[in-house]
Amino acid sequence: MKSCAVISDVHANLAALEAILESISKDGVDRTLFLGDAVGYGPEPNECLDLLRNQAAVMVMGNHDSMVAGKSNIMRAGVYAREVIGWTRDVISIDNLQFLQKLPLVKYEEDFHIVHATPREPGEWNYIRTRLEAARNFRYFNTAICLTGHSHEPQIIELTAKGAVAYSYRKAVIKPDSRFIVNAGSVGQPRDGIPEASYIVIKNGLIEIKRVAYDILVTQKKMQEAGLPSYLISRLSTGK
Ligand code: ZN
């Protein structure tokens, strides 16, 4: 298995993305995989897409990418999300918009099934909230590991050989008989109560959740200047 860093839900937060990429450069991994939502919520969609297109070996489409690209119904999003999607459509470059429109919903890469939301119904943008939903989703991919994001809460869900579902929030050893649904959390807008940017490293038989502090004030100032909703600005400080 090639080693990799896994990042998701950047949401146009350049300061957070730069801090994560700096951290990844020290992890000594073979490549970086991106699980969707490059845009939405944050103030720098073009800068983040330019960086991701340059740095990520694999990219899939998130629900915000899809809404900006005109491929998912914007009315399913919350009022603040909708407002920023409108703003993003105004500022995004034609080249980046066309790139978003062509992103795949699912990618298969060696040992990984890669999708933004759920393997069961990738374009429906559902969440894996319960043990039952987790167990059900394990039936919809064939690889040992499924990589997901979308919830902005990093976690490792393990299905053991005996059929038990176990959760880890720091790290997990890749056992040959176990299968995993790994949620990378969010680079640009964590929601698990920890404001530090989140990502995953898979290396030497270990899946590890990592957190990186970044200059939140830099992003908040840019959001203010862009006139983005104050609720979205303040939530970065609490990670909720
Ligand atoms: Zn997201």
PDB file of C-alpha atoms and ligand atoms in Angstrom:
ATOM      1  CA  MET A   1       0.000   0.000   0.000  1.00  0.00           C
ATOM      2  CA  LYS A   2       1.326   3.426  -0.964  1.00  0.00           C
ATOM      3  CA  SER A   3       1.340   5.904   1.918  1.00  0.00           C
ATOM      4  CA  CYS A   4      -0.935   8.903   1.642  1.00  0.00           C
ATOM      5  CA  ALA A   5      -2.317  12.024   3.242  1.00  0.00           C
ATOM      6  CA  VAL A   6      -6.100  12.459   2.986  1.00  0.00           C
ATOM      7  CA  ILE A   7      -7.726  15.888   3.074  1.00  0.00           C
ATOM      8  CA  SER A   8     -11.365  16.947   2.744  1.00  0.00           C
ATOM      9  CA  ASP A   9     -13.719  19.912   3.071  1.00  0.00           C
ATOM     10  CA  VAL A  10     -11.223  22.713   2.461  1.00  0.00           C
ATOM     11  CA  HIS A  11     -14.099  25.158   1.876  1.00  0.00           C
ATOM     12  CA  ALA A  12     -12.011  27.939   0.372  1.00  0.00           C
ATOM     13  CA  ASN A  13      -9.970  28.443   3.555  1.00  0.00           C
ATOM     14  CA  LEU A  14      -6.485  29.091   2.157  1.00  0.00           C
ATOM     15  CA  ALA A  15      -4.684  29.695   5.467  1.00  0.00           C
ATOM     16  CA  ALA A  16      -5.901  26.314   6.737  1.00  0.00           C
ATOM     17  CA  LEU A  17      -5.013  24.540   3.467  1.00  0.00           C
ATOM     18  CA  GLU A  18      -1.509  26.007   3.444  1.00  0.00           C
ATOM     19  CA  ALA A  19      -0.915  24.919   7.047  1.00  0.00           C
ATOM     20  CA  ILE A  20      -2.101  21.391   6.238  1.00  0.00           C
ATOM     21  CA  LEU A  21       0.076  21.122   3.108  1.00  0.00           C
ATOM     22  CA  GLU A  22       3.060  22.338   5.137  1.00  0.00           C
ATOM     23  CA  SER A  23       2.388  19.597   7.694  1.00  0.00           C
ATOM     24  CA  ILE A  24       1.942  16.970   4.954  1.00  0.00           C
ATOM     25  CA  SER A  25       5.291  17.946   3.439  1.00  0.00           C
ATOM     26  CA  LYS A  26       6.884  16.625   6.658  1.00  0.00           C
ATOM     27  CA  ASP A  27       4.871  13.376   6.773  1.00  0.00           C
ATOM     28  CA  GLY A  28       6.897  11.727   4.024  1.00  0.00           C
ATOM     29  CA  VAL A  29       3.850  10.315   2.202  1.00  0.00           C
ATOM     30  CA  ASP A  30       3.677   9.231  -1.432  1.00  0.00           C
ATOM     31  CA  ARG A  31       0.657  11.339  -2.358  1.00  0.00           C
ATOM     32  CA  THR A  32      -2.269  13.440  -1.212  1.00  0.00           C
ATOM     33  CA  LEU A  33      -5.907  12.499  -1.855  1.00  0.00           C
ATOM     34  CA  PHE A  34      -8.691  15.094  -1.763  1.00  0.00           C
ATOM     35  CA  LEU A  35     -12.254  14.059  -0.873  1.00  0.00           C
ATOM     36  CA  GLY A  36     -14.255  17.062  -2.067  1.00  0.00           C
ATOM     37  CA  ASP A  37     -15.682  20.461  -1.062  1.00  0.00           C
ATOM     38  CA  ALA A  38     -12.854  22.669  -2.264  1.00  0.00           C
ATOM     39  CA  VAL A  39     -15.264  25.634  -2.214  1.00  0.00           C
ATOM     40  CA  GLY A  40     -18.172  27.022  -0.168  1.00  0.00           C
ATOM     41  CA  TYR A  41     -18.209  28.893   3.182  1.00  0.00           C
ATOM     42  CA  GLY A  42     -14.725  30.453   2.764  1.00  0.00           C
ATOM     43  CA  PRO A  43     -13.253  33.493   0.982  1.00  0.00           C
ATOM     44  CA  GLU A  44     -10.629  32.030  -1.397  1.00  0.00           C
ATOM     45  CA  PRO A  45     -12.153  29.441  -3.751  1.00  0.00           C
ATOM     46  CA  ASN A  46      -9.806  30.085  -6.696  1.00  0.00           C
ATOM     47  CA  GLU A  47      -6.627  30.083  -4.616  1.00  0.00           C
ATOM     48  CA  CYS A  48      -7.625  26.814  -2.927  1.00  0.00           C
ATOM     49  CA  LEU A  49      -8.613  25.126  -6.187  1.00  0.00           C
ATOM     50  CA  ASP A  50      -5.355  26.192  -7.842  1.00  0.00           C
ATOM     51  CA  LEU A  51      -3.378  24.677  -4.951  1.00  0.00           C
ATOM     52  CA  LEU A  52      -5.424  21.478  -4.784  1.00  0.00           C
ATOM     53  CA  ARG A  53      -5.239  20.902  -8.538  1.00  0.00           C
ATOM     54  CA  ASN A  54      -1.494  21.201  -8.197  1.00  0.00           C
ATOM     55  CA  GLN A  55      -1.021  19.091  -5.065  1.00  0.00           C
ATOM     56  CA  ALA A  56      -3.699  16.374  -5.005  1.00  0.00           C
ATOM     57  CA  ALA A  57      -3.181  13.118  -6.904  1.00  0.00           C
ATOM     58  CA  VAL A  58      -6.913  12.348  -6.752  1.00  0.00           C
ATOM     59  CA  MET A  59      -9.932  14.656  -6.369  1.00  0.00           C
ATOM     60  CA  VAL A  60     -13.655  13.889  -6.092  1.00  0.00           C
ATOM     61  CA  MET A  61     -16.706  16.147  -6.022  1.00  0.00           C
ATOM     62  CA  GLY A  62     -18.295  17.419  -2.800  1.00  0.00           C
ATOM     63  CA  ASN A  63     -21.811  18.770  -2.377  1.00  0.00           C
ATOM     64  CA  HIS A  64     -20.646  22.406  -2.315  1.00  0.00           C
ATOM     65  CA  ASP A  65     -18.529  21.826  -5.434  1.00  0.00           C
ATOM     66  CA  SER A  66     -21.597  20.292  -7.050  1.00  0.00           C
ATOM     67  CA  MET A  67     -23.885  23.180  -6.058  1.00  0.00           C
ATOM     68  CA  VAL A  68     -21.434  25.803  -7.314  1.00  0.00           C
ATOM     69  CA  ALA A  69     -21.120  23.778 -10.538  1.00  0.00           C
ATOM     70  CA  GLY A  70     -24.923  23.784 -10.908  1.00  0.00           C
ATOM     71  CA  LYS A  71     -25.207  20.013 -10.544  1.00  0.00           C
ATOM     72  CA  SER A  72     -26.986  19.709  -7.162  1.00  0.00           C
ATOM     73  CA  ASN A  73     -30.080  21.478  -5.878  1.00  0.00           C
ATOM     74  CA  ILE A  74     -28.962  24.557  -3.942  1.00  0.00           C
ATOM     75  CA  MET A  75     -32.248  24.576  -1.988  1.00  0.00           C
ATOM     76  CA  ARG A  76     -31.114  21.581   0.079  1.00  0.00           C
ATOM     77  CA  ALA A  77     -28.331  23.714   1.595  1.00  0.00           C
ATOM     78  CA  GLY A  78     -28.754  25.986   4.623  1.00  0.00           C
ATOM     79  CA  VAL A  79     -29.327  29.691   4.190  1.00  0.00           C
ATOM     80  CA  TYR A  80     -25.690  30.693   4.926  1.00  0.00           C
ATOM     81  CA  ALA A  81     -24.279  27.972   2.684  1.00  0.00           C
ATOM     82  CA  ARG A  82     -26.580  29.133  -0.124  1.00  0.00           C
ATOM     83  CA  GLU A  83     -25.468  32.725   0.283  1.00  0.00           C
ATOM     84  CA  VAL A  84     -21.782  31.763  -0.079  1.00  0.00           C
ATOM     85  CA  ILE A  85     -22.511  29.493  -3.047  1.00  0.00           C
ATOM     86  CA  GLY A  86     -23.985  32.509  -4.816  1.00  0.00           C
ATOM     87  CA  TRP A  87     -20.949  34.592  -3.890  1.00  0.00           C
ATOM     88  CA  THR A  88     -18.594  31.819  -5.043  1.00  0.00           C
ATOM     89  CA  ARG A  89     -20.318  31.612  -8.446  1.00  0.00           C
ATOM     90  CA  ASP A  90     -19.644  35.330  -8.877  1.00  0.00           C
ATOM     91  CA  VAL A  91     -15.906  35.122  -8.155  1.00  0.00           C
ATOM     92  CA  ILE A  92     -14.855  31.683  -9.441  1.00  0.00           C
ATOM     93  CA  SER A  93     -12.801  31.578 -12.647  1.00  0.00           C
ATOM     94  CA  ILE A  94     -14.287  29.914 -15.745  1.00  0.00           C
ATOM     95  CA  ASP A  95     -11.423  27.417 -15.692  1.00  0.00           C
ATOM     96  CA  ASN A  96     -12.053  26.409 -12.070  1.00  0.00           C
ATOM     97  CA  LEU A  97     -15.819  26.240 -12.640  1.00  0.00           C
ATOM     98  CA  GLN A  98     -15.338  23.881 -15.593  1.00  0.00           C
ATOM     99  CA  PHE A  99     -12.942  21.820 -13.488  1.00  0.00           C
ATOM    100  CA  LEU A 100     -15.564  21.465 -10.720  1.00  0.00           C
ATOM    101  CA  GLN A 101     -18.203  20.434 -13.260  1.00  0.00           C
ATOM    102  CA  LYS A 102     -16.025  17.518 -14.408  1.00  0.00           C
ATOM    103  CA  LEU A 103     -15.072  16.131 -10.978  1.00  0.00           C
ATOM    104  CA  PRO A 104     -16.147  12.495 -10.434  1.00  0.00           C
ATOM    105  CA  LEU A 105     -18.400  11.454  -7.538  1.00  0.00           C
ATOM    106  CA  VAL A 106     -16.387   8.293  -6.842  1.00  0.00           C
ATOM    107  CA  LYS A 107     -12.817   7.178  -7.460  1.00  0.00           C
ATOM    108  CA  TYR A 108     -11.226   3.775  -6.937  1.00  0.00           C
ATOM    109  CA  GLU A 109      -7.549   3.937  -6.148  1.00  0.00           C
ATOM    110  CA  GLU A 110      -5.653   0.785  -5.210  1.00  0.00           C
ATOM    111  CA  ASP A 111      -6.913  -0.112  -1.724  1.00  0.00           C
ATOM    112  CA  PHE A 112      -9.258   2.852  -1.474  1.00  0.00           C
ATOM    113  CA  HIS A 113     -12.858   3.603  -2.366  1.00  0.00           C
ATOM    114  CA  ILE A 114     -12.967   7.412  -2.409  1.00  0.00           C
ATOM    115  CA  VAL A 115     -16.186   9.413  -2.052  1.00  0.00           C
ATOM    116  CA  HIS A 116     -17.238  12.692  -0.411  1.00  0.00           C
ATOM    117  CA  ALA A 117     -20.336  11.600   1.521  1.00  0.00           C
ATOM    118  CA  THR A 118     -21.377   7.911   1.531  1.00  0.00           C
ATOM    119  CA  PRO A 119     -20.470   4.877  -0.602  1.00  0.00           C
ATOM    120  CA  ARG A 120     -24.136   3.777  -0.554  1.00  0.00           C
ATOM    121  CA  GLU A 121     -25.554   6.790  -2.412  1.00  0.00           C
ATOM    122  CA  PRO A 122     -22.648   9.101  -3.360  1.00  0.00           C
ATOM    123  CA  GLY A 123     -24.689  11.823  -5.083  1.00  0.00           C
ATOM    124  CA  GLU A 124     -27.329  12.077  -2.344  1.00  0.00           C
ATOM    125  CA  TRP A 125     -24.995  13.756   0.155  1.00  0.00           C
ATOM    126  CA  ASN A 126     -26.194  11.800   3.171  1.00  0.00           C
ATOM    127  CA  TYR A 127     -24.299  11.349   6.433  1.00  0.00           C
ATOM    128  CA  ILE A 128     -23.192   8.194   8.260  1.00  0.00           C
ATOM    129  CA  ARG A 129     -24.679   9.081  11.640  1.00  0.00           C
ATOM    130  CA  THR A 130     -25.389   5.783  13.366  1.00  0.00           C
ATOM    131  CA  ARG A 131     -23.790   2.380  13.813  1.00  0.00           C
ATOM    132  CA  LEU A 132     -26.547   0.915  11.649  1.00  0.00           C
ATOM    133  CA  GLU A 133     -25.838   3.363   8.824  1.00  0.00           C
ATOM    134  CA  ALA A 134     -22.130   2.575   9.100  1.00  0.00           C
ATOM    135  CA  ALA A 135     -22.740  -1.186   8.969  1.00  0.00           C
ATOM    136  CA  ARG A 136     -25.021  -0.716   5.948  1.00  0.00           C
ATOM    137  CA  ASN A 137     -22.451   1.400   4.096  1.00  0.00           C
ATOM    138  CA  PHE A 138     -19.761  -1.274   4.456  1.00  0.00           C
ATOM    139  CA  ARG A 139     -21.807  -3.355   1.985  1.00  0.00           C
ATOM    140  CA  TYR A 140     -21.410  -0.732  -0.763  1.00  0.00           C
ATOM    141  CA  PHE A 141     -17.662  -0.919  -1.388  1.00  0.00           C
ATOM    142  CA  ASN A 142     -15.259  -3.799  -1.953  1.00  0.00           C
ATOM    143  CA  THR A 143     -11.935  -2.337  -0.854  1.00  0.00           C
ATOM    144  CA  ALA A 144     -10.505  -2.598   2.664  1.00  0.00           C
ATOM    145  CA  ILE A 145     -10.767   1.157   3.185  1.00  0.00           C
ATOM    146  CA  CYS A 146     -13.366   3.748   2.169  1.00  0.00           C
ATOM    147  CA  LEU A 147     -12.292   7.389   2.484  1.00  0.00           C
ATOM    148  CA  THR A 148     -14.994   9.995   3.176  1.00  0.00           C
ATOM    149  CA  GLY A 149     -15.487  13.533   4.483  1.00  0.00           C
ATOM    150  CA  HIS A 150     -18.673  15.674   4.457  1.00  0.00           C
ATOM    151  CA  SER A 151     -19.518  15.626   8.199  1.00  0.00           C
ATOM    152  CA  HIS A 152     -16.486  17.783   9.167  1.00  0.00           C
ATOM    153  CA  GLU A 153     -15.945  15.417  12.128  1.00  0.00           C
ATOM    154  CA  PRO A 154     -12.895  13.157  11.765  1.00  0.00           C
ATOM    155  CA  GLN A 155     -13.350   9.535  12.780  1.00  0.00           C
ATOM    156  CA  ILE A 156     -12.240   6.015  11.906  1.00  0.00           C
ATOM    157  CA  ILE A 157     -15.006   3.390  11.757  1.00  0.00           C
ATOM    158  CA  GLU A 158     -13.753  -0.189  11.832  1.00  0.00           C
ATOM    159  CA  LEU A 159     -15.746  -3.293  10.859  1.00  0.00           C
ATOM    160  CA  THR A 160     -14.018  -6.221  12.509  1.00  0.00           C
ATOM    161  CA  ALA A 161     -13.847  -9.786  11.177  1.00  0.00           C
ATOM    162  CA  LYS A 162     -16.545 -10.692  13.709  1.00  0.00           C
ATOM    163  CA  GLY A 163     -18.869  -8.007  12.364  1.00  0.00           C
ATOM    164  CA  ALA A 164     -18.527  -5.502  15.219  1.00  0.00           C
ATOM    165  CA  VAL A 165     -18.426  -1.762  14.444  1.00  0.00           C
ATOM    166  CA  ALA A 166     -15.819   0.206  16.446  1.00  0.00           C
ATOM    167  CA  TYR A 167     -14.943   3.916  16.458  1.00  0.00           C
ATOM    168  CA  SER A 168     -11.543   5.621  16.864  1.00  0.00           C
ATOM    169  CA  TYR A 169     -10.832   9.342  17.073  1.00  0.00           C
ATOM    170  CA  ARG A 170      -7.012   9.295  17.091  1.00  0.00           C
ATOM    171  CA  LYS A 171      -5.584   6.317  15.236  1.00  0.00           C
ATOM    172  CA  ALA A 172      -6.231   2.732  14.211  1.00  0.00           C
ATOM    173  CA  VAL A 173      -4.019  -0.181  13.172  1.00  0.00           C
ATOM    174  CA  ILE A 174      -4.913  -1.655   9.764  1.00  0.00           C
ATOM    175  CA  LYS A 175      -5.629  -5.305  10.591  1.00  0.00           C
ATOM    176  CA  PRO A 176      -5.826  -7.694   7.648  1.00  0.00           C
ATOM    177  CA  ASP A 177      -9.331  -8.917   8.544  1.00  0.00           C
ATOM    178  CA  SER A 178     -10.825  -5.507   9.325  1.00  0.00           C
ATOM    179  CA  ARG A 179     -12.398  -2.988   6.959  1.00  0.00           C
ATOM    180  CA  PHE A 180     -12.582   0.759   7.530  1.00  0.00           C
ATOM    181  CA  ILE A 181     -14.643   3.852   6.737  1.00  0.00           C
ATOM    182  CA  VAL A 182     -12.269   6.740   7.415  1.00  0.00           C
ATOM    183  CA  ASN A 183     -13.608  10.284   7.705  1.00  0.00           C
ATOM    184  CA  ALA A 184     -10.877  12.893   7.179  1.00  0.00           C
ATOM    185  CA  GLY A 185     -12.780  15.657   8.972  1.00  0.00           C
ATOM    186  CA  SER A 186     -12.407  19.165   7.566  1.00  0.00           C
ATOM    187  CA  VAL A 187      -9.444  21.346   6.649  1.00  0.00           C
ATOM    188  CA  GLY A 188     -11.375  24.599   6.427  1.00  0.00           C
ATOM    189  CA  GLN A 189     -14.292  24.347   8.866  1.00  0.00           C
ATOM    190  CA  PRO A 190     -13.984  21.632  11.573  1.00  0.00           C
ATOM    191  CA  ARG A 191     -17.204  20.928  13.507  1.00  0.00           C
ATOM    192  CA  ASP A 192     -16.105  18.564  16.262  1.00  0.00           C
ATOM    193  CA  GLY A 193     -15.409  21.353  18.734  1.00  0.00           C
ATOM    194  CA  ILE A 194     -11.713  21.552  17.840  1.00  0.00           C
ATOM    195  CA  PRO A 195     -10.915  24.549  15.587  1.00  0.00           C
ATOM    196  CA  GLU A 196      -7.627  23.097  14.291  1.00  0.00           C
ATOM    197  CA  ALA A 197      -7.642  21.858  10.684  1.00  0.00           C
ATOM    198  CA  SER A 198      -7.996  18.085  10.339  1.00  0.00           C
ATOM    199  CA  TYR A 199      -6.527  15.484   7.990  1.00  0.00           C
ATOM    200  CA  ILE A 200      -5.520  11.817   7.863  1.00  0.00           C
ATOM    201  CA  VAL A 201      -2.205  10.067   7.290  1.00  0.00           C
ATOM    202  CA  ILE A 202      -2.192   6.398   6.209  1.00  0.00           C
ATOM    203  CA  LYS A 203       1.299   4.988   6.485  1.00  0.00           C
ATOM    204  CA  ASN A 204       3.108   1.903   7.813  1.00  0.00           C
ATOM    205  CA  GLY A 205      -0.108   0.019   8.565  1.00  0.00           C
ATOM    206  CA  LEU A 206      -1.578   2.873  10.605  1.00  0.00           C
ATOM    207  CA  ILE A 207      -4.477   5.276  10.026  1.00  0.00           C
ATOM    208  CA  GLU A 208      -3.926   8.465  12.000  1.00  0.00           C
ATOM    209  CA  ILE A 209      -6.041  11.605  12.484  1.00  0.00           C
ATOM    210  CA  LYS A 210      -3.888  14.740  12.644  1.00  0.00           C
ATOM    211  CA  ARG A 211      -4.758  18.302  13.692  1.00  0.00           C
ATOM    212  CA  VAL A 212      -2.949  21.458  12.630  1.00  0.00           C
ATOM    213  CA  ALA A 213      -3.318  24.947  14.079  1.00  0.00           C
ATOM    214  CA  TYR A 214      -3.539  27.760  11.528  1.00  0.00           C
ATOM    215  CA  ASP A 215      -4.072  31.516  11.642  1.00  0.00           C
ATOM    216  CA  ILE A 216      -7.871  31.608  11.883  1.00  0.00           C
ATOM    217  CA  LEU A 217      -7.890  35.433  12.100  1.00  0.00           C
ATOM    218  CA  VAL A 218      -6.386  35.690   8.606  1.00  0.00           C
ATOM    219  CA  THR A 219      -9.309  33.756   7.109  1.00  0.00           C
ATOM    220  CA  GLN A 220     -11.884  35.566   9.262  1.00  0.00           C
ATOM    221  CA  LYS A 221     -10.582  38.957   8.084  1.00  0.00           C
ATOM    222  CA  LYS A 222     -10.838  37.907   4.445  1.00  0.00           C
ATOM    223  CA  MET A 223     -14.390  36.640   5.048  1.00  0.00           C
ATOM    224  CA  GLN A 224     -15.301  40.007   6.557  1.00  0.00           C
ATOM    225  CA  GLU A 225     -13.824  41.865   3.595  1.00  0.00           C
ATOM    226  CA  ALA A 226     -15.807  39.632   1.227  1.00  0.00           C
ATOM    227  CA  GLY A 227     -18.997  40.321   3.197  1.00  0.00           C
ATOM    228  CA  LEU A 228     -19.613  36.661   4.043  1.00  0.00           C
ATOM    229  CA  PRO A 229     -22.134  35.780   6.832  1.00  0.00           C
ATOM    230  CA  SER A 230     -20.891  36.588  10.352  1.00  0.00           C
ATOM    231  CA  TYR A 231     -22.170  33.241  11.681  1.00  0.00           C
ATOM    232  CA  LEU A 232     -19.755  31.439   9.348  1.00  0.00           C
ATOM    233  CA  ILE A 233     -16.919  33.773  10.395  1.00  0.00           C
ATOM    234  CA  SER A 234     -17.352  33.224  14.131  1.00  0.00           C
ATOM    235  CA  ARG A 235     -17.836  29.442  13.997  1.00  0.00           C
ATOM    236  CA  LEU A 236     -14.232  28.990  12.796  1.00  0.00           C
ATOM    237  CA  SER A 237     -13.048  30.128  16.244  1.00  0.00           C
ATOM    238  CA  THR A 238     -15.008  27.428  18.088  1.00  0.00           C
ATOM    239  CA  GLY A 239     -14.877  24.593  15.563  1.00  0.00           C
ATOM    240  CA  LYS A 240     -18.612  24.034  15.913  1.00  0.00           C
TER     241      LYS A 240
HETATM  242 ZN    ZN B   1     -18.156  20.254   3.661  1.00  0.00          ZN
END
